[in-house]
Amino acid sequence: MVYLDQDKIAQWAKGEIMGLTKMNMVQGYPDGTFRPKDHMNRQEGTMLSLKEKK
């Protein structure tokens, strides 16, 4: 998946984010963005934690 705002993702994090995307651990937002500068909210953090435990 290519995020519409992937140019805003820090170079050091791009590989990890794309890897997590391929593993369906992260999906970005319905508008096709990842929003790397936004803070993760409680629900997003919880969902990531639950997916990690599977």
PDB file of N, H, CA, C and O in Angstrom:
ATOM      1  N   MET A   1       0.834  -1.182   0.000  1.00  0.00           N
ATOM      2  CA  MET A   1       0.000   0.000   0.000  1.00  0.00           C
ATOM      3  C   MET A   1       0.871   1.234   0.000  1.00  0.00           C
ATOM      4  O   MET A   1       1.909   1.278   0.660  1.00  0.00           O
ATOM      5  N   VAL A   2       0.456   2.204  -0.720  1.00  0.00           N
ATOM      6  H   VAL A   2      -0.387   2.168  -1.256  1.00  0.00           H
ATOM      7  CA  VAL A   2       1.142   3.489  -0.742  1.00  0.00           C
ATOM      8  C   VAL A   2       0.234   4.504  -0.058  1.00  0.00           C
ATOM      9  O   VAL A   2      -0.917   4.686  -0.453  1.00  0.00           O
ATOM     10  N   TYR A   3       0.755   5.153   0.958  1.00  0.00           N
ATOM     11  H   TYR A   3       1.690   5.004   1.279  1.00  0.00           H
ATOM     12  CA  TYR A   3      -0.006   6.178   1.653  1.00  0.00           C
ATOM     13  C   TYR A   3       0.142   7.497   0.905  1.00  0.00           C
ATOM     14  O   TYR A   3       1.224   7.816   0.413  1.00  0.00           O
ATOM     15  N   LEU A   4      -0.924   8.252   0.820  1.00  0.00           N
ATOM     16  H   LEU A   4      -1.804   7.993   1.220  1.00  0.00           H
ATOM     17  CA  LEU A   4      -0.901   9.524   0.104  1.00  0.00           C
ATOM     18  C   LEU A   4       0.075  10.517   0.725  1.00  0.00           C
ATOM     19  O   LEU A   4       0.581  11.404   0.038  1.00  0.00           O
ATOM     20  N   ASP A   5       0.337  10.374   2.011  1.00  0.00           N
ATOM     21  H   ASP A   5      -0.074   9.653   2.569  1.00  0.00           H
ATOM     22  CA  ASP A   5       1.254  11.275   2.703  1.00  0.00           C
ATOM     23  C   ASP A   5       2.552  10.579   3.127  1.00  0.00           C
ATOM     24  O   ASP A   5       3.173  10.972   4.115  1.00  0.00           O
ATOM     25  N   GLN A   6       2.954   9.561   2.393  1.00  0.00           N
ATOM     26  H   GLN A   6       2.449   9.242   1.590  1.00  0.00           H
ATOM     27  CA  GLN A   6       4.137   8.813   2.812  1.00  0.00           C
ATOM     28  C   GLN A   6       5.413   9.640   2.747  1.00  0.00           C
ATOM     29  O   GLN A   6       6.414   9.277   3.364  1.00  0.00           O
ATOM     30  N   ASP A   7       5.392  10.741   2.012  1.00  0.00           N
ATOM     31  H   ASP A   7       4.579  11.036   1.511  1.00  0.00           H
ATOM     32  CA  ASP A   7       6.558  11.619   1.990  1.00  0.00           C
ATOM     33  C   ASP A   7       6.770  12.307   3.336  1.00  0.00           C
ATOM     34  O   ASP A   7       7.841  12.864   3.577  1.00  0.00           O
ATOM     35  N   LYS A   8       5.772  12.278   4.214  1.00  0.00           N
ATOM     36  H   LYS A   8       4.903  11.826   4.018  1.00  0.00           H
ATOM     37  CA  LYS A   8       5.881  12.863   5.547  1.00  0.00           C
ATOM     38  C   LYS A   8       6.358  11.850   6.592  1.00  0.00           C
ATOM     39  O   LYS A   8       6.611  12.216   7.740  1.00  0.00           O
ATOM     40  N   ILE A   9       6.478  10.586   6.199  1.00  0.00           N
ATOM     41  H   ILE A   9       6.272  10.289   5.267  1.00  0.00           H
ATOM     42  CA  ILE A   9       6.959   9.545   7.118  1.00  0.00           C
ATOM     43  C   ILE A   9       8.479   9.639   7.169  1.00  0.00           C
ATOM     44  O   ILE A   9       9.138   9.677   6.131  1.00  0.00           O
ATOM     45  N   ALA A  10       9.027   9.677   8.365  1.00  0.00           N
ATOM     46  H   ALA A  10       8.491   9.647   9.209  1.00  0.00           H
ATOM     47  CA  ALA A  10      10.482   9.767   8.532  1.00  0.00           C
ATOM     48  C   ALA A  10      11.159   8.595   7.829  1.00  0.00           C
ATOM     49  O   ALA A  10      10.670   7.466   7.873  1.00  0.00           O
ATOM     50  N   GLN A  11      12.268   8.867   7.191  1.00  0.00           N
ATOM     51  H   GLN A  11      12.666   9.784   7.155  1.00  0.00           H
ATOM     52  CA  GLN A  11      12.989   7.849   6.424  1.00  0.00           C
ATOM     53  C   GLN A  11      13.321   6.629   7.274  1.00  0.00           C
ATOM     54  O   GLN A  11      13.228   5.496   6.802  1.00  0.00           O
ATOM     55  N   TRP A  12      13.712   6.862   8.538  1.00  0.00           N
ATOM     56  H   TRP A  12      13.788   7.782   8.921  1.00  0.00           H
ATOM     57  CA  TRP A  12      14.094   5.744   9.406  1.00  0.00           C
ATOM     58  C   TRP A  12      12.909   4.857   9.753  1.00  0.00           C
ATOM     59  O   TRP A  12      13.105   3.708  10.149  1.00  0.00           O
ATOM     60  N   ALA A  13      11.682   5.358   9.616  1.00  0.00           N
ATOM     61  H   ALA A  13      11.523   6.292   9.294  1.00  0.00           H
ATOM     62  CA  ALA A  13      10.497   4.595   9.994  1.00  0.00           C
ATOM     63  C   ALA A  13       9.769   3.952   8.808  1.00  0.00           C
ATOM     64  O   ALA A  13       8.924   3.079   9.005  1.00  0.00           O
ATOM     65  N   LYS A  14      10.084   4.370   7.598  1.00  0.00           N
ATOM     66  H   LYS A  14      10.770   5.079   7.438  1.00  0.00           H
ATOM     67  CA  LYS A  14       9.340   3.895   6.422  1.00  0.00           C
ATOM     68  C   LYS A  14       9.335   2.382   6.279  1.00  0.00           C
ATOM     69  O   LYS A  14       8.283   1.796   6.025  1.00  0.00           O
ATOM     70  N   GLY A  15      10.457   1.748   6.433  1.00  0.00           N
ATOM     71  H   GLY A  15      11.312   2.224   6.639  1.00  0.00           H
ATOM     72  CA  GLY A  15      10.541   0.294   6.286  1.00  0.00           C
ATOM     73  C   GLY A  15       9.677  -0.437   7.295  1.00  0.00           C
ATOM     74  O   GLY A  15       8.988  -1.401   6.958  1.00  0.00           O
ATOM     75  N   GLU A  16       9.720   0.030   8.541  1.00  0.00           N
ATOM     76  H   GLU A  16      10.279   0.813   8.814  1.00  0.00           H
ATOM     77  CA  GLU A  16       8.912  -0.589   9.596  1.00  0.00           C
ATOM     78  C   GLU A  16       7.422  -0.394   9.335  1.00  0.00           C
ATOM     79  O   GLU A  16       6.633  -1.328   9.480  1.00  0.00           O
ATOM     80  N   ILE A  17       7.046   0.804   8.957  1.00  0.00           N
ATOM     81  H   ILE A  17       7.687   1.563   8.839  1.00  0.00           H
ATOM     82  CA  ILE A  17       5.631   1.094   8.707  1.00  0.00           C
ATOM     83  C   ILE A  17       5.115   0.278   7.533  1.00  0.00           C
ATOM     84  O   ILE A  17       4.017  -0.275   7.597  1.00  0.00           O
ATOM     85  N   MET A  18       5.887   0.200   6.476  1.00  0.00           N
ATOM     86  H   MET A  18       6.778   0.649   6.424  1.00  0.00           H
ATOM     87  CA  MET A  18       5.451  -0.580   5.316  1.00  0.00           C
ATOM     88  C   MET A  18       5.386  -2.073   5.665  1.00  0.00           C
ATOM     89  O   MET A  18       4.502  -2.783   5.186  1.00  0.00           O
ATOM     90  N   GLY A  19       6.318  -2.547   6.497  1.00  0.00           N
ATOM     91  H   GLY A  19       7.037  -1.970   6.886  1.00  0.00           H
ATOM     92  CA  GLY A  19       6.283  -3.937   6.944  1.00  0.00           C
ATOM     93  C   GLY A  19       5.047  -4.225   7.787  1.00  0.00           C
ATOM     94  O   GLY A  19       4.387  -5.248   7.606  1.00  0.00           O
ATOM     95  N   LEU A  20       4.739  -3.319   8.706  1.00  0.00           N
ATOM     96  H   LEU A  20       5.275  -2.487   8.853  1.00  0.00           H
ATOM     97  CA  LEU A  20       3.544  -3.476   9.537  1.00  0.00           C
ATOM     98  C   LEU A  20       2.274  -3.387   8.692  1.00  0.00           C
ATOM     99  O   LEU A  20       1.278  -4.048   8.987  1.00  0.00           O
ATOM    100  N   THR A  21       2.313  -2.576   7.653  1.00  0.00           N
ATOM    101  H   THR A  21       3.122  -2.039   7.413  1.00  0.00           H
ATOM    102  CA  THR A  21       1.161  -2.472   6.753  1.00  0.00           C
ATOM    103  C   THR A  21       0.945  -3.795   6.023  1.00  0.00           C
ATOM    104  O   THR A  21      -0.188  -4.263   5.908  1.00  0.00           O
ATOM    105  N   LYS A  22       2.014  -4.394   5.535  1.00  0.00           N
ATOM    106  H   LYS A  22       2.935  -4.014   5.628  1.00  0.00           H
ATOM    107  CA  LYS A  22       1.907  -5.677   4.830  1.00  0.00           C
ATOM    108  C   LYS A  22       1.390  -6.779   5.745  1.00  0.00           C
ATOM    109  O   LYS A  22       0.717  -7.707   5.294  1.00  0.00           O
ATOM    110  N   MET A  23       1.709  -6.671   7.034  1.00  0.00           N
ATOM    111  H   MET A  23       2.255  -5.918   7.400  1.00  0.00           H
ATOM    112  CA  MET A  23       1.246  -7.664   8.016  1.00  0.00           C
ATOM    113  C   MET A  23      -0.147  -7.333   8.549  1.00  0.00           C
ATOM    114  O   MET A  23      -0.659  -8.031   9.424  1.00  0.00           O
ATOM    115  N   ASN A  24      -0.757  -6.279   8.028  1.00  0.00           N
ATOM    116  H   ASN A  24      -0.342  -5.711   7.317  1.00  0.00           H
ATOM    117  CA  ASN A  24      -2.078  -5.800   8.473  1.00  0.00           C
ATOM    118  C   ASN A  24      -2.102  -5.376   9.938  1.00  0.00           C
ATOM    119  O   ASN A  24      -3.149  -5.424  10.583  1.00  0.00           O
ATOM    120  N   MET A  25      -0.960  -4.967  10.457  1.00  0.00           N
ATOM    121  H   MET A  25      -0.110  -4.928   9.932  1.00  0.00           H
ATOM    122  CA  MET A  25      -0.895  -4.448  11.823  1.00  0.00           C
ATOM    123  C   MET A  25      -1.338  -2.984  11.856  1.00  0.00           C
ATOM    124  O   MET A  25      -1.955  -2.538  12.824  1.00  0.00           O
ATOM    125  N   VAL A  26      -1.025  -2.249  10.808  1.00  0.00           N
ATOM    126  H   VAL A  26      -0.524  -2.611  10.022  1.00  0.00           H
ATOM    127  CA  VAL A  26      -1.487  -0.870  10.641  1.00  0.00           C
ATOM    128  C   VAL A  26      -2.107  -0.760   9.261  1.00  0.00           C
ATOM    129  O   VAL A  26      -1.700  -1.453   8.328  1.00  0.00           O
ATOM    130  N   GLN A  27      -3.085   0.109   9.138  1.00  0.00           N
ATOM    131  H   GLN A  27      -3.415   0.671   9.896  1.00  0.00           H
ATOM    132  CA  GLN A  27      -3.797   0.243   7.874  1.00  0.00           C
ATOM    133  C   GLN A  27      -3.906   1.671   7.390  1.00  0.00           C
ATOM    134  O   GLN A  27      -4.327   1.899   6.256  1.00  0.00           O
ATOM    135  N   GLY A  28      -3.549   2.622   8.195  1.00  0.00           N
ATOM    136  H   GLY A  28      -3.207   2.437   9.116  1.00  0.00           H
ATOM    137  CA  GLY A  28      -3.755   4.011   7.819  1.00  0.00           C
ATOM    138  C   GLY A  28      -5.223   4.378   7.969  1.00  0.00           C
ATOM    139  O   GLY A  28      -5.998   3.668   8.610  1.00  0.00           O
ATOM    140  N   TYR A  29      -5.583   5.488   7.371  1.00  0.00           N
ATOM    141  H   TYR A  29      -4.954   6.065   6.850  1.00  0.00           H
ATOM    142  CA  TYR A  29      -6.935   6.009   7.492  1.00  0.00           C
ATOM    143  C   TYR A  29      -7.721   5.794   6.199  1.00  0.00           C
ATOM    144  O   TYR A  29      -7.126   5.599   5.139  1.00  0.00           O
ATOM    145  N   PRO A  30      -9.050   5.827   6.279  1.00  0.00           N
ATOM    146  CA  PRO A  30      -9.884   5.580   5.098  1.00  0.00           C
ATOM    147  C   PRO A  30      -9.597   6.518   3.918  1.00  0.00           C
ATOM    148  O   PRO A  30      -9.873   6.167   2.771  1.00  0.00           O
ATOM    149  N   ASP A  31      -9.049   7.697   4.190  1.00  0.00           N
ATOM    150  H   ASP A  31      -8.825   7.982   5.122  1.00  0.00           H
ATOM    151  CA  ASP A  31      -8.755   8.631   3.102  1.00  0.00           C
ATOM    152  C   ASP A  31      -7.410   8.348   2.428  1.00  0.00           C
ATOM    153  O   ASP A  31      -6.969   9.118   1.575  1.00  0.00           O
ATOM    154  N   GLY A  32      -6.754   7.235   2.812  1.00  0.00           N
ATOM    155  H   GLY A  32      -7.112   6.610   3.505  1.00  0.00           H
ATOM    156  CA  GLY A  32      -5.494   6.833   2.179  1.00  0.00           C
ATOM    157  C   GLY A  32      -4.256   7.439   2.806  1.00  0.00           C
ATOM    158  O   GLY A  32      -3.160   7.301   2.261  1.00  0.00           O
ATOM    159  N   THR A  33      -4.405   8.103   3.933  1.00  0.00           N
ATOM    160  H   THR A  33      -5.295   8.215   4.376  1.00  0.00           H
ATOM    161  CA  THR A  33      -3.258   8.714   4.598  1.00  0.00           C
ATOM    162  C   THR A  33      -2.800   7.876   5.787  1.00  0.00           C
ATOM    163  O   THR A  33      -3.532   7.023   6.289  1.00  0.00           O
ATOM    164  N   PHE A  34      -1.581   8.138   6.221  1.00  0.00           N
ATOM    165  H   PHE A  34      -0.986   8.831   5.813  1.00  0.00           H
ATOM    166  CA  PHE A  34      -1.039   7.487   7.414  1.00  0.00           C
ATOM    167  C   PHE A  34      -0.991   8.465   8.584  1.00  0.00           C
ATOM    168  O   PHE A  34      -1.106   8.058   9.740  1.00  0.00           O
ATOM    169  N   ARG A  35      -0.824   9.722   8.295  1.00  0.00           N
ATOM    170  H   ARG A  35      -0.730  10.052   7.356  1.00  0.00           H
ATOM    171  CA  ARG A  35      -0.773  10.806   9.290  1.00  0.00           C
ATOM    172  C   ARG A  35       0.334  10.586  10.324  1.00  0.00           C
ATOM    173  O   ARG A  35       0.065  10.485  11.521  1.00  0.00           O
ATOM    174  N   PRO A  36       1.578  10.514   9.851  1.00  0.00           N
ATOM    175  CA  PRO A  36       2.685  10.202  10.750  1.00  0.00           C
ATOM    176  C   PRO A  36       2.963  11.257  11.811  1.00  0.00           C
ATOM    177  O   PRO A  36       3.609  10.952  12.813  1.00  0.00           O
ATOM    178  N   LYS A  37       2.505  12.466  11.627  1.00  0.00           N
ATOM    179  H   LYS A  37       1.980  12.714  10.813  1.00  0.00           H
ATOM    180  CA  LYS A  37       2.762  13.529  12.603  1.00  0.00           C
ATOM    181  C   LYS A  37       1.657  13.624  13.656  1.00  0.00           C
ATOM    182  O   LYS A  37       1.801  14.361  14.632  1.00  0.00           O
ATOM    183  N   ASP A  38       0.565  12.894  13.474  1.00  0.00           N
ATOM    184  H   ASP A  38       0.448  12.296  12.682  1.00  0.00           H
ATOM    185  CA  ASP A  38      -0.529  12.910  14.446  1.00  0.00           C
ATOM    186  C   ASP A  38      -0.220  11.961  15.605  1.00  0.00           C
ATOM    187  O   ASP A  38       0.546  11.009  15.459  1.00  0.00           O
ATOM    188  N   HIS A  39      -0.817  12.233  16.731  1.00  0.00           N
ATOM    189  H   HIS A  39      -1.440  13.006  16.850  1.00  0.00           H
ATOM    190  CA  HIS A  39      -0.690  11.344  17.884  1.00  0.00           C
ATOM    191  C   HIS A  39      -1.663  10.183  17.745  1.00  0.00           C
ATOM    192  O   HIS A  39      -2.765  10.344  17.220  1.00  0.00           O
ATOM    193  N   MET A  40      -1.254   9.031  18.210  1.00  0.00           N
ATOM    194  H   MET A  40      -0.359   8.900  18.636  1.00  0.00           H
ATOM    195  CA  MET A  40      -2.133   7.865  18.220  1.00  0.00           C
ATOM    196  C   MET A  40      -3.128   8.028  19.365  1.00  0.00           C
ATOM    197  O   MET A  40      -2.746   8.377  20.482  1.00  0.00           O
ATOM    198  N   ASN A  41      -4.402   7.773  19.083  1.00  0.00           N
ATOM    199  H   ASN A  41      -4.712   7.489  18.176  1.00  0.00           H
ATOM    200  CA  ASN A  41      -5.382   7.888  20.169  1.00  0.00           C
ATOM    201  C   ASN A  41      -5.471   6.562  20.933  1.00  0.00           C
ATOM    202  O   ASN A  41      -4.865   5.565  20.541  1.00  0.00           O
ATOM    203  N   ARG A  42      -6.213   6.568  21.996  1.00  0.00           N
ATOM    204  H   ARG A  42      -6.705   7.378  22.315  1.00  0.00           H
ATOM    205  CA  ARG A  42      -6.308   5.391  22.869  1.00  0.00           C
ATOM    206  C   ARG A  42      -6.834   4.165  22.115  1.00  0.00           C
ATOM    207  O   ARG A  42      -6.315   3.061  22.283  1.00  0.00           O
ATOM    208  N   GLN A  43      -7.851   4.358  21.295  1.00  0.00           N
ATOM    209  H   GLN A  43      -8.273   5.254  21.159  1.00  0.00           H
ATOM    210  CA  GLN A  43      -8.426   3.234  20.547  1.00  0.00           C
ATOM    211  C   GLN A  43      -7.403   2.649  19.569  1.00  0.00           C
ATOM    212  O   GLN A  43      -7.283   1.429  19.459  1.00  0.00           O
ATOM    213  N   GLU A  44      -6.678   3.497  18.870  1.00  0.00           N
ATOM    214  H   GLU A  44      -6.776   4.488  18.959  1.00  0.00           H
ATOM    215  CA  GLU A  44      -5.673   3.021  17.918  1.00  0.00           C
ATOM    216  C   GLU A  44      -4.560   2.259  18.635  1.00  0.00           C
ATOM    217  O   GLU A  44      -4.102   1.224  18.151  1.00  0.00           O
ATOM    218  N   GLY A  45      -4.129   2.767  19.780  1.00  0.00           N
ATOM    219  H   GLY A  45      -4.501   3.608  20.173  1.00  0.00           H
ATOM    220  CA  GLY A  45      -3.097   2.085  20.554  1.00  0.00           C
ATOM    221  C   GLY A  45      -3.555   0.732  21.057  1.00  0.00           C
ATOM    222  O   GLY A  45      -2.803  -0.242  21.030  1.00  0.00           O
ATOM    223  N   THR A  46      -4.789   0.680  21.514  1.00  0.00           N
ATOM    224  H   THR A  46      -5.401   1.471  21.535  1.00  0.00           H
ATOM    225  CA  THR A  46      -5.342  -0.584  22.005  1.00  0.00           C
ATOM    226  C   THR A  46      -5.432  -1.607  20.878  1.00  0.00           C
ATOM    227  O   THR A  46      -5.068  -2.769  21.060  1.00  0.00           O
ATOM    228  N   MET A  47      -5.912  -1.180  19.720  1.00  0.00           N
ATOM    229  H   MET A  47      -6.207  -0.236  19.572  1.00  0.00           H
ATOM    230  CA  MET A  47      -6.042  -2.097  18.586  1.00  0.00           C
ATOM    231  C   MET A  47      -4.672  -2.617  18.147  1.00  0.00           C
ATOM    232  O   MET A  47      -4.535  -3.798  17.829  1.00  0.00           O
ATOM    233  N   LEU A  48      -3.674  -1.761  18.127  1.00  0.00           N
ATOM    234  H   LEU A  48      -3.786  -0.801  18.386  1.00  0.00           H
ATOM    235  CA  LEU A  48      -2.325  -2.196  17.756  1.00  0.00           C
ATOM    236  C   LEU A  48      -1.800  -3.211  18.761  1.00  0.00           C
ATOM    237  O   LEU A  48      -1.195  -4.213  18.378  1.00  0.00           O
ATOM    238  N   SER A  49      -2.027  -2.957  20.037  1.00  0.00           N
ATOM    239  H   SER A  49      -2.519  -2.144  20.348  1.00  0.00           H
ATOM    240  CA  SER A  49      -1.590  -3.899  21.084  1.00  0.00           C
ATOM    241  C   SER A  49      -2.276  -5.253  20.940  1.00  0.00           C
ATOM    242  O   SER A  49      -1.636  -6.296  21.075  1.00  0.00           O
ATOM    243  N   LEU A  50      -3.565  -5.234  20.670  1.00  0.00           N
ATOM    244  H   LEU A  50      -4.085  -4.387  20.560  1.00  0.00           H
ATOM    245  CA  LEU A  50      -4.308  -6.486  20.516  1.00  0.00           C
ATOM    246  C   LEU A  50      -3.841  -7.267  19.284  1.00  0.00           C
ATOM    247  O   LEU A  50      -3.734  -8.492  19.331  1.00  0.00           O
ATOM    248  N   LYS A  51      -3.566  -6.568  18.190  1.00  0.00           N
ATOM    249  H   LYS A  51      -3.653  -5.573  18.151  1.00  0.00           H
ATOM    250  CA  LYS A  51      -3.087  -7.229  16.973  1.00  0.00           C
ATOM    251  C   LYS A  51      -1.717  -7.831  17.204  1.00  0.00           C
ATOM    252  O   LYS A  51      -1.414  -8.900  16.674  1.00  0.00           O
ATOM    253  N   GLU A  52      -0.875  -7.154  17.995  1.00  0.00           N
ATOM    254  H   GLU A  52      -1.122  -6.285  18.426  1.00  0.00           H
ATOM    255  CA  GLU A  52       0.480  -7.639  18.273  1.00  0.00           C
ATOM    256  C   GLU A  52       0.447  -8.963  19.033  1.00  0.00           C
ATOM    257  O   GLU A  52       1.337  -9.795  18.851  1.00  0.00           O
ATOM    258  N   LYS A  53      -0.543  -9.172  19.866  1.00  0.00           N
ATOM    259  H   LYS A  53      -1.265  -8.496  20.014  1.00  0.00           H
ATOM    260  CA  LYS A  53      -0.617 -10.375  20.696  1.00  0.00           C
ATOM    261  C   LYS A  53      -1.077 -11.598  19.929  1.00  0.00           C
ATOM    262  O   LYS A  53      -0.933 -12.718  20.421  1.00  0.00           O
ATOM    263  N   LYS A  54      -1.629 -11.417  18.735  1.00  0.00           N
ATOM    264  H   LYS A  54      -1.747 -10.508  18.336  1.00  0.00           H
ATOM    265  CA  LYS A  54      -2.123 -12.567  17.959  1.00  0.00           C
ATOM    266  C   LYS A  54      -1.011 -13.367  17.365  1.00  0.00           C
ATOM    267  O   LYS A  54      -1.262 -14.363  16.686  1.00  0.00           O
TER     268      LYS A  54
END
